[in-house]
Coordinates of C-alpha atoms in Angstrom, one line a residue:
Chain X
M1 CA 124.4 140.4 106.0
K2 CA 121.2 138.9 107.3
S3 CA 119.8 142.3 108.1
K4 CA 120.5 143.5 104.6
I5 CA 118.5 140.6 103.2
K6 CA 115.7 141.3 105.6
R7 CA 115.8 144.9 104.6
S8 CA 115.7 144.3 100.9
K9 CA 112.8 141.9 101.5
E10 CA 110.8 144.4 103.4
D11 CA 111.6 147.1 100.8
L12 CA 110.4 144.8 98.1
T13 CA 107.1 144.2 99.8
F14 CA 106.8 147.9 100.3
D15 CA 107.5 148.6 96.6
I16 CA 104.9 146.1 95.5
I17 CA 102.2 147.6 97.8
N18 CA 103.3 151.1 96.8
Y19 CA 102.9 150.5 93.0
T20 CA 99.7 148.6 93.5
V21 CA 98.1 151.4 95.5
L22 CA 99.2 154.1 93.1
T23 CA 98.0 152.1 90.1
L24 CA 94.7 151.7 91.8
I25 CA 94.5 155.4 92.4
L26 CA 95.4 156.1 88.8
V27 CA 92.6 153.9 87.5
I28 CA 90.0 155.4 89.9
V29 CA 90.8 158.9 88.7
A30 CA 91.3 158.2 85.1
Y31 CA 88.4 155.8 84.5
P32 CA 85.5 158.2 85.0
L33 CA 87.0 160.6 82.6
Y34 CA 87.8 157.9 80.0
F35 CA 84.2 156.5 80.4
I36 CA 82.7 159.9 79.5
V37 CA 84.7 160.0 76.4
I38 CA 83.7 156.6 75.1
A39 CA 80.1 156.9 76.3
S40 CA 79.8 160.2 74.3
I41 CA 80.4 158.3 71.0
S42 CA 78.6 155.0 71.8
D43 CA 75.1 154.0 71.2
P44 CA 73.1 155.1 74.2
D45 CA 71.3 151.9 74.5
A46 CA 74.6 150.0 74.8
V47 CA 75.7 152.5 77.5
N48 CA 72.4 152.1 79.4
N49 CA 72.7 148.2 79.3
G50 CA 76.2 148.4 80.7
L51 CA 77.8 147.1 77.6
V52 CA 80.3 150.0 77.3
W53 CA 83.3 149.4 79.6
L54 CA 86.5 149.5 77.8
L55 CA 85.8 150.5 74.2
P56 CA 83.0 152.5 72.5
V57 CA 80.2 150.4 71.1
D58 CA 78.4 151.2 67.8
I59 CA 80.2 154.5 67.3
T60 CA 77.9 157.5 66.6
V61 CA 78.4 161.2 66.5
E62 CA 74.7 162.1 66.8
G63 CA 75.2 163.6 70.3
Y64 CA 77.9 166.0 69.1
K65 CA 75.7 166.9 66.0
R66 CA 72.9 167.9 68.2
I67 CA 75.1 169.8 70.6
F68 CA 76.5 171.9 67.8
Q69 CA 73.1 172.6 66.5
D70 CA 72.0 174.1 69.8
V71 CA 72.2 177.9 69.8
R72 CA 72.5 178.1 73.6
I73 CA 75.8 176.2 73.4
W74 CA 77.2 178.6 70.9
T75 CA 76.1 181.7 72.8
G76 CA 77.5 180.2 76.0
Y77 CA 80.8 179.4 74.4
K78 CA 81.1 182.9 72.8
N79 CA 80.3 184.6 76.2
T80 CA 82.6 182.4 78.2
F81 CA 85.5 183.0 75.7
L82 CA 84.9 186.7 75.9
Y83 CA 84.7 186.8 79.8
T84 CA 87.8 184.7 80.0
I85 CA 89.9 186.8 77.7
V86 CA 88.8 190.2 79.0
G87 CA 88.6 189.1 82.6
T88 CA 92.0 187.5 82.6
F89 CA 93.6 190.6 81.0
I90 CA 92.2 192.8 83.7
N91 CA 93.3 190.3 86.4
I92 CA 96.9 190.2 85.2
T93 CA 97.1 193.9 84.8
L94 CA 95.8 194.8 88.2
T95 CA 97.7 192.0 90.0
M96 CA 101.0 192.9 88.5
M97 CA 100.5 196.5 89.1
I98 CA 100.0 196.1 92.8
A99 CA 102.4 193.2 93.2
Y100 CA 105.3 195.4 92.1
P101 CA 105.1 198.1 94.7
L102 CA 104.5 195.4 97.4
S103 CA 107.7 193.7 96.3
R104 CA 109.8 196.8 96.9
K105 CA 111.3 196.9 100.4
D106 CA 111.7 200.7 100.3
F107 CA 108.0 201.3 99.5
S108 CA 106.6 203.3 102.4
G109 CA 103.1 201.9 102.0
R110 CA 104.0 198.3 101.9
R111 CA 103.0 197.2 105.3
F112 CA 99.8 199.1 105.4
L113 CA 98.7 197.8 101.9
M114 CA 99.5 194.3 102.8
I115 CA 97.3 194.4 105.9
F116 CA 94.6 196.2 103.8
L117 CA 94.7 193.1 101.4
L118 CA 95.0 190.4 104.0
I119 CA 91.9 191.7 105.9
T120 CA 89.7 191.0 102.9
M121 CA 90.9 187.4 102.9
Y122 CA 89.4 186.6 106.3
F123 CA 86.5 189.1 106.5
N124 CA 84.0 189.9 103.7
G125 CA 80.7 191.6 103.6
G126 CA 79.0 188.4 102.4
L127 CA 76.5 187.7 99.7
I128 CA 73.8 190.4 100.2
P129 CA 76.0 193.4 101.0
T130 CA 78.1 192.7 97.9
Y131 CA 74.9 192.2 95.9
L132 CA 73.7 195.6 97.0
V133 CA 77.0 197.3 96.0
V134 CA 76.8 195.7 92.5
K135 CA 73.3 196.9 92.2
N136 CA 74.2 200.3 93.3
L137 CA 76.9 200.5 90.6
H138 CA 74.4 199.3 88.0
L139 CA 76.5 196.3 87.2
N140 CA 73.5 193.9 87.9
D141 CA 72.7 191.9 84.8
N142 CA 75.5 193.6 83.1
W143 CA 78.3 192.2 81.0
W144 CA 80.9 193.9 83.2
V145 CA 80.0 192.1 86.4
M146 CA 81.5 188.9 84.9
V147 CA 85.0 190.5 84.4
I148 CA 85.2 193.1 87.2
L149 CA 84.0 191.1 90.2
G150 CA 86.9 189.1 91.4
A151 CA 89.4 191.3 89.4
V152 CA 92.2 190.8 91.9
S153 CA 92.8 187.8 94.2
V154 CA 94.9 188.4 97.2
Y155 CA 96.4 184.9 97.1
N156 CA 97.6 185.6 93.5
V157 CA 99.0 189.0 94.5
I158 CA 101.1 187.3 97.2
I159 CA 102.3 184.7 94.7
A160 CA 103.3 187.5 92.3
R161 CA 104.9 189.6 95.0
T162 CA 107.0 186.7 96.2
F163 CA 108.1 186.0 92.7
L164 CA 109.1 189.6 92.0
Q165 CA 111.0 189.7 95.4
N166 CA 113.1 186.7 94.3
T167 CA 113.7 187.6 90.7
I168 CA 114.2 191.3 90.6
P169 CA 117.1 192.6 92.7
E170 CA 116.5 196.0 94.4
E171 CA 119.7 197.3 93.0
L172 CA 118.4 196.9 89.4
Y173 CA 116.0 199.8 90.0
E174 CA 118.6 201.9 91.8
A175 CA 120.9 201.6 88.9
A176 CA 118.2 202.5 86.4
S177 CA 116.9 205.4 88.5
I178 CA 120.3 207.0 88.4
D179 CA 119.8 207.2 84.6
G180 CA 116.5 208.9 85.2
C181 CA 114.2 205.8 84.9
S182 CA 110.9 206.2 86.6
H183 CA 109.0 203.4 88.3
F184 CA 106.5 203.3 85.5
L185 CA 109.1 202.9 82.9
F186 CA 111.0 200.3 85.0
F187 CA 107.8 198.4 85.5
I188 CA 107.0 198.2 81.8
K189 CA 110.6 197.8 80.4
M190 CA 112.1 195.6 83.1
V191 CA 109.6 194.0 85.5
L192 CA 107.1 192.7 83.0
P193 CA 109.6 191.2 80.6
L194 CA 111.3 189.5 83.5
S195 CA 108.0 188.1 84.9
K196 CA 106.9 185.9 82.0
A197 CA 106.9 182.8 84.1
I198 CA 104.7 184.2 86.8
I199 CA 102.4 185.9 84.3
A200 CA 102.0 182.4 82.7
V201 CA 101.0 181.0 86.1
L202 CA 98.6 183.7 86.8
T203 CA 97.0 183.6 83.4
L204 CA 96.3 179.9 84.0
Y205 CA 94.9 180.3 87.4
Y206 CA 92.7 183.3 86.5
G207 CA 91.8 182.0 83.1
I208 CA 90.5 178.6 84.4
G209 CA 88.7 180.5 87.1
H210 CA 86.8 182.5 84.5
W211 CA 86.1 179.5 82.3
N212 CA 84.6 177.5 85.2
E213 CA 82.8 180.4 86.8
F214 CA 79.2 179.6 87.7
M215 CA 78.1 181.3 90.9
R216 CA 78.6 184.9 89.7
A217 CA 76.4 184.3 86.7
L218 CA 73.8 182.5 88.9
I219 CA 73.6 185.6 91.2
Y220 CA 73.9 188.5 88.8
L221 CA 72.8 187.6 85.4
R222 CA 69.1 187.3 84.3
D223 CA 69.5 188.0 80.6
E224 CA 69.9 184.7 78.8
K225 CA 72.0 186.3 76.1
L226 CA 74.7 187.0 78.7
Y227 CA 74.8 183.4 80.1
P228 CA 78.2 181.8 80.2
L229 CA 78.7 178.1 79.3
Q230 CA 78.5 176.9 82.8
I231 CA 74.9 178.1 83.3
I232 CA 73.9 176.4 80.0
L233 CA 75.7 173.2 81.1
R234 CA 73.8 173.2 84.4
S235 CA 70.5 173.4 82.7
I236 CA 71.4 170.5 80.4
L237 CA 73.3 168.3 83.0
V238 CA 71.8 169.0 86.4
Q239 CA 68.3 170.5 86.1
N240 CA 67.2 167.9 83.5
M241 CA 68.8 165.2 85.6
S242 CA 66.9 165.9 88.8
Q243 CA 63.7 165.0 87.0
D244 CA 65.3 161.7 86.0
P245 CA 63.2 159.4 88.2
M246 CA 60.0 161.2 87.3
M247 CA 60.6 160.5 83.6
G248 CA 60.8 156.9 84.5
D249 CA 59.8 154.7 81.6
V250 CA 57.3 156.9 79.9
E251 CA 57.1 155.4 76.4
D252 CA 56.9 158.7 74.5
A253 CA 60.0 160.0 76.2
V254 CA 62.1 156.9 75.6
E255 CA 63.7 158.3 72.4
M256 CA 64.1 161.8 74.0
A257 CA 65.7 160.3 77.0
R258 CA 68.0 158.1 74.9
I259 CA 69.4 161.1 73.0
G260 CA 69.3 163.2 76.1
E261 CA 71.8 160.9 77.7
L262 CA 74.1 161.0 74.7
I263 CA 74.0 164.8 74.8
K264 CA 75.0 164.9 78.4
Y265 CA 78.2 162.9 77.8
G266 CA 79.0 165.0 74.8
V267 CA 78.4 168.3 76.5
I268 CA 80.9 167.4 79.3
I269 CA 83.6 166.8 76.7
V270 CA 82.8 170.0 74.6
A271 CA 82.9 172.1 77.8
S272 CA 86.1 170.7 79.1
V273 CA 88.1 170.4 75.8
P274 CA 89.8 173.8 75.9
V275 CA 91.0 173.2 79.5
L276 CA 92.0 169.6 78.9
L277 CA 93.9 170.5 75.7
L278 CA 95.9 173.1 77.5
Y279 CA 96.6 171.2 80.6
P280 CA 99.4 168.8 79.5
L281 CA 101.3 171.7 77.9
L282 CA 101.0 174.0 80.9
Q283 CA 101.3 171.5 83.7
K284 CA 104.7 172.6 84.8
Y285 CA 103.4 176.2 85.2
F286 CA 100.6 175.1 87.5
V287 CA 102.9 173.2 89.7
Q288 CA 105.3 176.1 89.7
G289 CA 102.5 178.3 91.0
V290 CA 101.8 176.0 93.9
M291 CA 105.4 176.0 94.8
I292 CA 105.8 179.8 94.8
G293 CA 102.6 180.1 96.8
S294 CA 103.8 177.7 99.4
V295 CA 106.8 179.6 100.4
K296 CA 105.0 182.8 101.0
G297 CA 105.3 182.5 104.8
Chain G
M1 CA 107.9 186.2 109.9
Q2 CA 111.5 187.2 110.3
S3 CA 111.5 189.4 107.3
I4 CA 108.5 191.3 108.5
Q5 CA 110.3 192.0 111.8
T6 CA 113.4 193.3 110.1
T7 CA 111.5 195.6 107.8
K8 CA 109.6 196.9 110.9
R9 CA 113.0 197.7 112.5
R10 CA 114.2 199.3 109.4
K11 CA 111.1 201.4 109.2
T12 CA 111.3 202.7 112.7
F13 CA 114.9 203.5 112.1
S14 CA 114.2 205.5 108.9
S15 CA 111.2 207.2 110.5
L16 CA 113.5 208.3 113.3
K17 CA 115.6 210.1 110.8
K18 CA 112.6 211.8 109.3
V19 CA 111.1 213.0 112.5
K20 CA 112.4 216.6 112.3
R21 CA 111.1 217.1 108.8
K22 CA 107.6 218.3 108.0
N23 CA 105.1 215.5 107.6
P24 CA 106.6 212.0 107.1
F25 CA 103.5 210.6 105.5
L26 CA 103.2 213.4 103.0
K27 CA 106.9 213.1 102.3
S28 CA 106.7 209.4 101.7
L29 CA 103.7 209.9 99.5
K30 CA 105.7 212.3 97.4
K31 CA 108.7 210.0 97.3
D32 CA 106.7 206.9 96.3
Y33 CA 103.7 208.5 94.4
Q34 CA 104.6 206.4 91.4
L35 CA 104.3 203.2 93.3
Y36 CA 101.1 204.3 94.9
L37 CA 99.7 205.1 91.5
L38 CA 100.5 201.7 90.2
A39 CA 98.7 200.1 93.2
L40 CA 95.8 202.5 92.9
P41 CA 93.5 200.4 90.4
A42 CA 93.7 197.4 92.7
I43 CA 93.1 199.6 95.8
I44 CA 90.0 201.0 94.2
Y45 CA 88.8 197.5 93.3
F46 CA 89.2 196.4 97.0
I47 CA 87.5 199.5 98.3
L48 CA 84.5 199.1 96.0
F49 CA 83.9 195.4 96.2
H50 CA 85.4 194.4 99.5
Y51 CA 85.3 197.4 101.9
W52 CA 82.1 198.9 100.7
P53 CA 80.3 195.6 101.3
M54 CA 81.9 195.5 104.8
Y55 CA 80.2 198.8 105.5
G56 CA 76.9 197.3 104.2
V57 CA 77.2 194.5 106.9
Q58 CA 75.4 196.9 109.2
I59 CA 72.1 195.9 107.7
A60 CA 72.4 192.7 109.8
F61 CA 71.5 194.9 112.8
K62 CA 68.9 196.9 110.9
D63 CA 65.6 196.3 109.1
F64 CA 66.7 196.9 105.6
I65 CA 64.3 199.0 103.6
A66 CA 65.3 199.5 100.0
V67 CA 64.0 203.1 99.6
K68 CA 65.7 204.2 102.8
G69 CA 69.0 202.7 101.8
I70 CA 71.6 201.2 104.2
T71 CA 72.2 204.2 106.3
G72 CA 68.5 205.2 106.6
S73 CA 67.1 201.9 107.6
P74 CA 66.1 201.6 111.3
W75 CA 68.4 199.8 113.8
V76 CA 67.0 196.7 115.4
G77 CA 69.9 195.4 117.4
F78 CA 70.3 191.5 117.5
K79 CA 66.7 190.8 116.3
H80 CA 67.8 188.9 113.2
F81 CA 70.4 186.9 115.1
E82 CA 67.9 185.9 117.8
R83 CA 65.5 184.8 115.1
F84 CA 68.2 182.7 113.6
F85 CA 69.3 181.0 116.8
K86 CA 65.7 180.2 117.7
S87 CA 64.6 179.0 114.3
F88 CA 64.3 175.3 113.7
Q89 CA 66.7 175.7 110.8
F90 CA 69.6 176.7 113.1
W91 CA 70.6 173.3 114.4
R92 CA 70.0 171.6 111.2
L93 CA 72.2 174.0 109.3
M94 CA 74.9 173.8 111.9
K95 CA 74.8 170.0 112.0
N96 CA 74.9 169.8 108.1
T97 CA 77.6 172.4 107.6
I98 CA 80.0 171.1 110.4
G99 CA 79.1 167.5 109.5
V100 CA 80.2 167.8 105.9
S101 CA 83.2 169.9 106.8
L102 CA 84.6 167.5 109.4
Y103 CA 84.0 164.6 107.2
Q104 CA 85.8 166.4 104.4
L105 CA 88.7 167.2 106.7
I106 CA 89.1 163.7 108.0
A107 CA 88.8 162.1 104.6
G108 CA 90.4 164.8 102.5
F109 CA 93.4 165.9 104.7
P110 CA 95.4 162.6 105.0
I111 CA 95.0 161.3 101.5
P112 CA 97.2 163.9 99.7
I113 CA 99.9 163.3 102.4
I114 CA 99.8 159.5 101.8
M115 CA 99.9 160.1 98.0
A116 CA 102.9 162.3 98.2
L117 CA 104.8 159.9 100.5
L118 CA 104.1 157.0 98.1
L119 CA 104.9 159.0 95.0
N120 CA 108.2 160.1 96.6
Q121 CA 109.2 156.5 97.0
T122 CA 108.6 155.5 93.4
K123 CA 111.9 155.1 91.5
N124 CA 110.3 154.8 88.1
K125 CA 110.1 158.4 86.7
R126 CA 107.7 157.8 84.0
F127 CA 105.2 156.0 86.2
K128 CA 105.5 158.8 88.7
K129 CA 104.9 161.4 86.0
T130 CA 101.9 159.6 84.7
V131 CA 100.3 159.3 88.1
Q132 CA 100.9 163.0 88.7
T133 CA 99.5 164.2 85.4
V134 CA 96.3 162.1 85.7
T135 CA 95.6 162.9 89.3
Y136 CA 96.0 166.7 88.9
A137 CA 93.7 166.9 85.9
P138 CA 90.3 166.7 87.7
H139 CA 91.2 169.8 89.7
F140 CA 90.5 171.9 86.6
I141 CA 87.0 170.4 85.9
S142 CA 84.2 172.9 86.8
V143 CA 81.9 172.2 89.6
V144 CA 79.0 172.1 87.1
V145 CA 80.7 169.4 85.1
L146 CA 81.6 167.4 88.2
T147 CA 78.0 167.4 89.5
G148 CA 76.8 166.5 86.0
M149 CA 79.2 163.5 86.1
L150 CA 77.9 162.5 89.5
Y151 CA 74.3 162.6 88.3
I152 CA 75.3 160.4 85.4
F153 CA 77.4 157.9 87.3
L154 CA 75.0 157.7 90.4
S155 CA 71.8 157.5 88.4
P156 CA 69.5 154.8 90.0
R157 CA 68.4 153.7 86.6
N158 CA 71.5 153.2 84.6
G159 CA 74.4 154.8 86.3
I160 CA 77.6 152.7 86.2
I161 CA 77.9 152.7 90.0
N162 CA 74.6 151.0 90.4
Q163 CA 75.3 148.7 87.4
F164 CA 78.5 147.7 89.2
L165 CA 76.6 147.1 92.5
S166 CA 74.0 145.0 90.7
L167 CA 76.8 142.5 89.9
F168 CA 76.9 141.7 93.5
G169 CA 73.2 141.5 93.7
I170 CA 72.8 144.9 95.5
D171 CA 69.6 146.7 94.8
S172 CA 69.9 150.0 92.9
I173 CA 70.5 152.9 95.3
F174 CA 69.2 156.5 94.6
F175 CA 72.3 158.2 96.0
L176 CA 71.4 161.8 95.2
G177 CA 67.8 161.4 96.3
D178 CA 68.5 160.0 99.8
P179 CA 69.7 162.4 102.5
K180 CA 71.9 159.8 104.1
Y181 CA 74.2 159.5 101.1
F182 CA 74.6 163.2 100.5
K183 CA 77.6 163.8 102.7
S184 CA 79.6 160.8 101.3
V185 CA 78.8 161.9 97.7
F186 CA 79.9 165.4 98.4
V187 CA 83.1 164.5 100.2
W188 CA 84.4 161.6 98.1
S189 CA 83.8 163.4 94.9
G190 CA 85.9 166.2 96.3
V191 CA 88.6 163.7 97.3
W192 CA 88.6 162.4 93.7
Q193 CA 88.8 165.9 92.3
N194 CA 91.5 167.4 94.6
A195 CA 93.6 164.8 96.3
G196 CA 96.2 164.7 93.5
W197 CA 96.4 168.5 93.4
G198 CA 96.7 168.6 97.1
S199 CA 99.7 166.4 97.1
I200 CA 101.9 168.9 95.1
I201 CA 102.6 171.0 98.1
Y202 CA 103.8 167.9 100.1
L203 CA 105.9 166.8 97.3
A204 CA 107.5 170.2 97.3
A205 CA 108.2 169.9 101.0
L206 CA 109.6 166.4 100.5
S207 CA 112.0 167.5 97.8
G208 CA 113.3 170.1 100.2
I209 CA 114.6 167.6 102.8
N210 CA 118.3 167.4 103.2
P211 CA 119.6 164.4 101.1
E212 CA 122.2 163.7 103.7
L213 CA 119.5 162.4 106.0
Y214 CA 118.6 159.7 103.5
E215 CA 122.3 158.8 103.1
A216 CA 122.7 158.4 106.8
A217 CA 119.5 156.4 107.0
K218 CA 120.8 154.0 104.3
V219 CA 124.1 153.6 106.1
D220 CA 122.2 152.7 109.2
G221 CA 120.3 150.1 107.3
A222 CA 116.8 151.7 107.6
T223 CA 114.0 150.2 105.5
K224 CA 111.9 152.5 103.3
L225 CA 109.0 152.3 105.8
R226 CA 111.4 153.5 108.5
T227 CA 112.8 156.3 106.3
I228 CA 109.2 157.5 105.7
W229 CA 108.5 157.4 109.4
H230 CA 111.7 159.0 110.7
I231 CA 112.6 161.5 107.9
D232 CA 109.7 162.1 105.5
I233 CA 106.9 162.6 108.0
P234 CA 108.9 164.9 110.3
G235 CA 110.0 166.8 107.1
I236 CA 106.5 167.6 106.0
M237 CA 105.0 168.3 109.5
P238 CA 105.3 172.1 109.4
T239 CA 103.5 172.2 106.0
A240 CA 100.9 169.9 107.2
V241 CA 100.3 171.9 110.4
I242 CA 99.9 175.2 108.4
L243 CA 97.4 173.6 106.0
L244 CA 95.5 172.0 108.9
I245 CA 95.2 175.4 110.5
M246 CA 93.9 177.0 107.3
N247 CA 91.4 174.1 106.8
V248 CA 90.1 174.3 110.3
G249 CA 89.7 178.0 109.8
K250 CA 87.5 177.3 106.8
I251 CA 85.4 174.7 108.6
M252 CA 82.2 176.6 108.3
N253 CA 82.9 177.4 104.6
V254 CA 81.5 174.5 102.7
G255 CA 81.5 175.2 99.0
F256 CA 78.3 176.8 98.0
Q257 CA 78.3 175.8 94.3
K258 CA 78.6 172.1 94.8
A259 CA 76.1 171.8 97.6
Y260 CA 73.7 174.0 95.6
L261 CA 74.1 171.9 92.5
L262 CA 73.7 168.6 94.2
Q263 CA 70.7 169.7 96.2
N264 CA 67.2 168.7 95.4
S265 CA 63.9 168.4 97.2
L266 CA 64.7 164.8 98.2
N267 CA 68.0 165.3 99.9
V268 CA 67.5 168.8 101.1
E269 CA 67.3 167.6 104.7
S270 CA 71.0 166.9 104.8
S271 CA 72.2 169.1 101.8
E272 CA 71.0 172.4 103.2
I273 CA 74.1 174.2 104.5
I274 CA 74.6 177.7 105.8
A275 CA 75.8 178.9 102.4
T276 CA 72.9 177.6 100.4
Y277 CA 70.5 178.9 103.0
I278 CA 72.0 182.4 102.8
Y279 CA 71.5 182.4 99.1
K280 CA 67.8 181.2 99.4
I281 CA 66.8 183.6 102.1
G282 CA 68.7 186.5 100.7
L283 CA 68.3 186.4 96.9
L284 CA 65.3 184.2 96.4
Q285 CA 63.2 185.4 99.3
S286 CA 64.8 188.9 99.5
Q287 CA 65.1 188.9 103.3
Y288 CA 68.3 190.9 103.0
S289 CA 68.8 191.7 106.7
Y290 CA 68.1 188.2 107.9
S291 CA 70.5 186.7 105.3
T292 CA 73.3 189.1 106.1
A293 CA 73.0 188.3 109.8
I294 CA 73.4 184.6 109.1
G295 CA 76.4 185.4 106.9
L296 CA 78.0 187.6 109.6
F297 CA 77.5 184.9 112.2
N298 CA 79.3 182.5 109.9
T299 CA 82.2 184.9 109.4
V300 CA 82.6 185.5 113.0
I301 CA 82.7 181.8 113.8
N302 CA 85.4 181.3 111.1
I303 CA 87.6 184.1 112.5
I304 CA 87.3 182.7 116.1
L305 CA 88.2 179.3 114.9
L306 CA 91.2 180.5 112.8
V307 CA 92.6 182.6 115.7
S308 CA 92.1 179.8 118.3
V309 CA 93.6 177.0 116.2
N310 CA 96.5 179.3 115.3
K311 CA 97.1 180.0 119.0
I312 CA 96.9 176.3 119.9
S313 CA 99.3 175.3 117.2
K314 CA 101.7 178.1 118.2
I315 CA 101.8 176.6 121.7
V316 CA 102.0 172.9 120.7
S317 CA 104.2 172.9 117.7
D318 CA 105.7 176.4 117.3
T319 CA 104.1 176.7 113.8
S320 CA 101.6 179.4 113.1
L321 CA 100.2 181.5 110.3
W322 CA 101.2 184.8 111.7

């Protein structure tokens, strides 16, 4: 009896600490995101003076107006959309096409192909040798470099292969092949329709990767007309910011700086909206992907 | 592991049967040509963008001259490596890269585990779900947006962090313009972004623990803390060890994008890591061979680290990557 009371007391303390810690974590993660949202529609002076904490002050949409007037933003948006859609399509096609043979235990090239893929995970040519290859193929400063480079990720192939192994029984093909079904037909008619869940996961992983891609554009693109959103964002958010202390309190620049701040908050929202809108709807798929990936051993 | 061994056995068995026929490779190619064709586009991709660059790594041992190409450029042995080891940059780059990485490992590795253990003990489903949804979200923010947010929040003039500090009478700190804060900014913003996402894998491991163990613990009168200690932690150990191995293997791979974006002339002393240096030397200064040599050095260290940690873990805990 006594030990039971002692135990429930200890458990109660544990619960209190547990909920407090988790709530604290929740606030630490959520507040910066929330602050960006309210700051983007508040008067910049109020934000600068630390008056905006919980609710927006003197609501204004001037920042957003200016953002949508900026041609660069629209070009960036258009390019990123295009890279994301075409790129993800290529990703899914190639990944599923190689994942299927790898999932078949009777495939003679299975072991060799797996090693062929795994080597690239640990050893790569590095920045310059890859750059030279891209240049050789005349993909430099070319639209295609954004969708072809990184067309297949070994990690995602492994996830897809594991999924296929667990969902599509070997006997299914055996049965179909008796009726004269080829691997191609089987892949299109049976494998793809049965793989909707994994295709959803892969679309999300690859799609978000394309949406957030920055480095590839930095290295390979010089033509401003090809710039994706992330490059535009950097010039607004980061490059301008590094000069922050230099601008100091120059009288003429005060108004410019004032609006500049507002634009920065707004631009973060505008760039993240597509991802943040999709996120709650697709959360279960993300998690599913991690789970499948974790049992690959 | 086991499945690989059984397929191996099966394979040797089936090849024994085939031994008397003509050429087993050609025969299997004929039998599986459709499967090979399906894999072909991806194979071509890997040959072009992964194996061809590996061939190009040889310029690390050459003086690359563009008109002569990779094969035509003269061999110079370890000249570029020697130059790198002797340069004043070498120790600074090593110190910064390993410093950020170890800091990241020490701060970033345990936090997802703790979060998963705590989340696993919460009975309130809605609260648990809310914490999960919110803490996974930053994982999908782009590096550019994350650095943009850091510049905003850490601004010495009006950033909310400095506004907060001023409440306690602390003078404004220029976090991104001072080398001594770079590592902390880099690491803790990473923890903010990825700790929640990192906890998923441990939650999965926790949900796989046999429920009978918890029943037994309850009968024995174990407190929650004791249950965590004796059941939860041993249950997630194999997962944790595998992830630790993978992280140690990546210790020389500090993310280029974030370091590059957070870097400026004021903090370059501590923000210059191997990846940013390779970019500057290679693409901005066009010293192709020198840059490739530094990259190759980095890769080799990574592989050595991965193999040795894997070996140690195999001996100590019977868990390993391969």
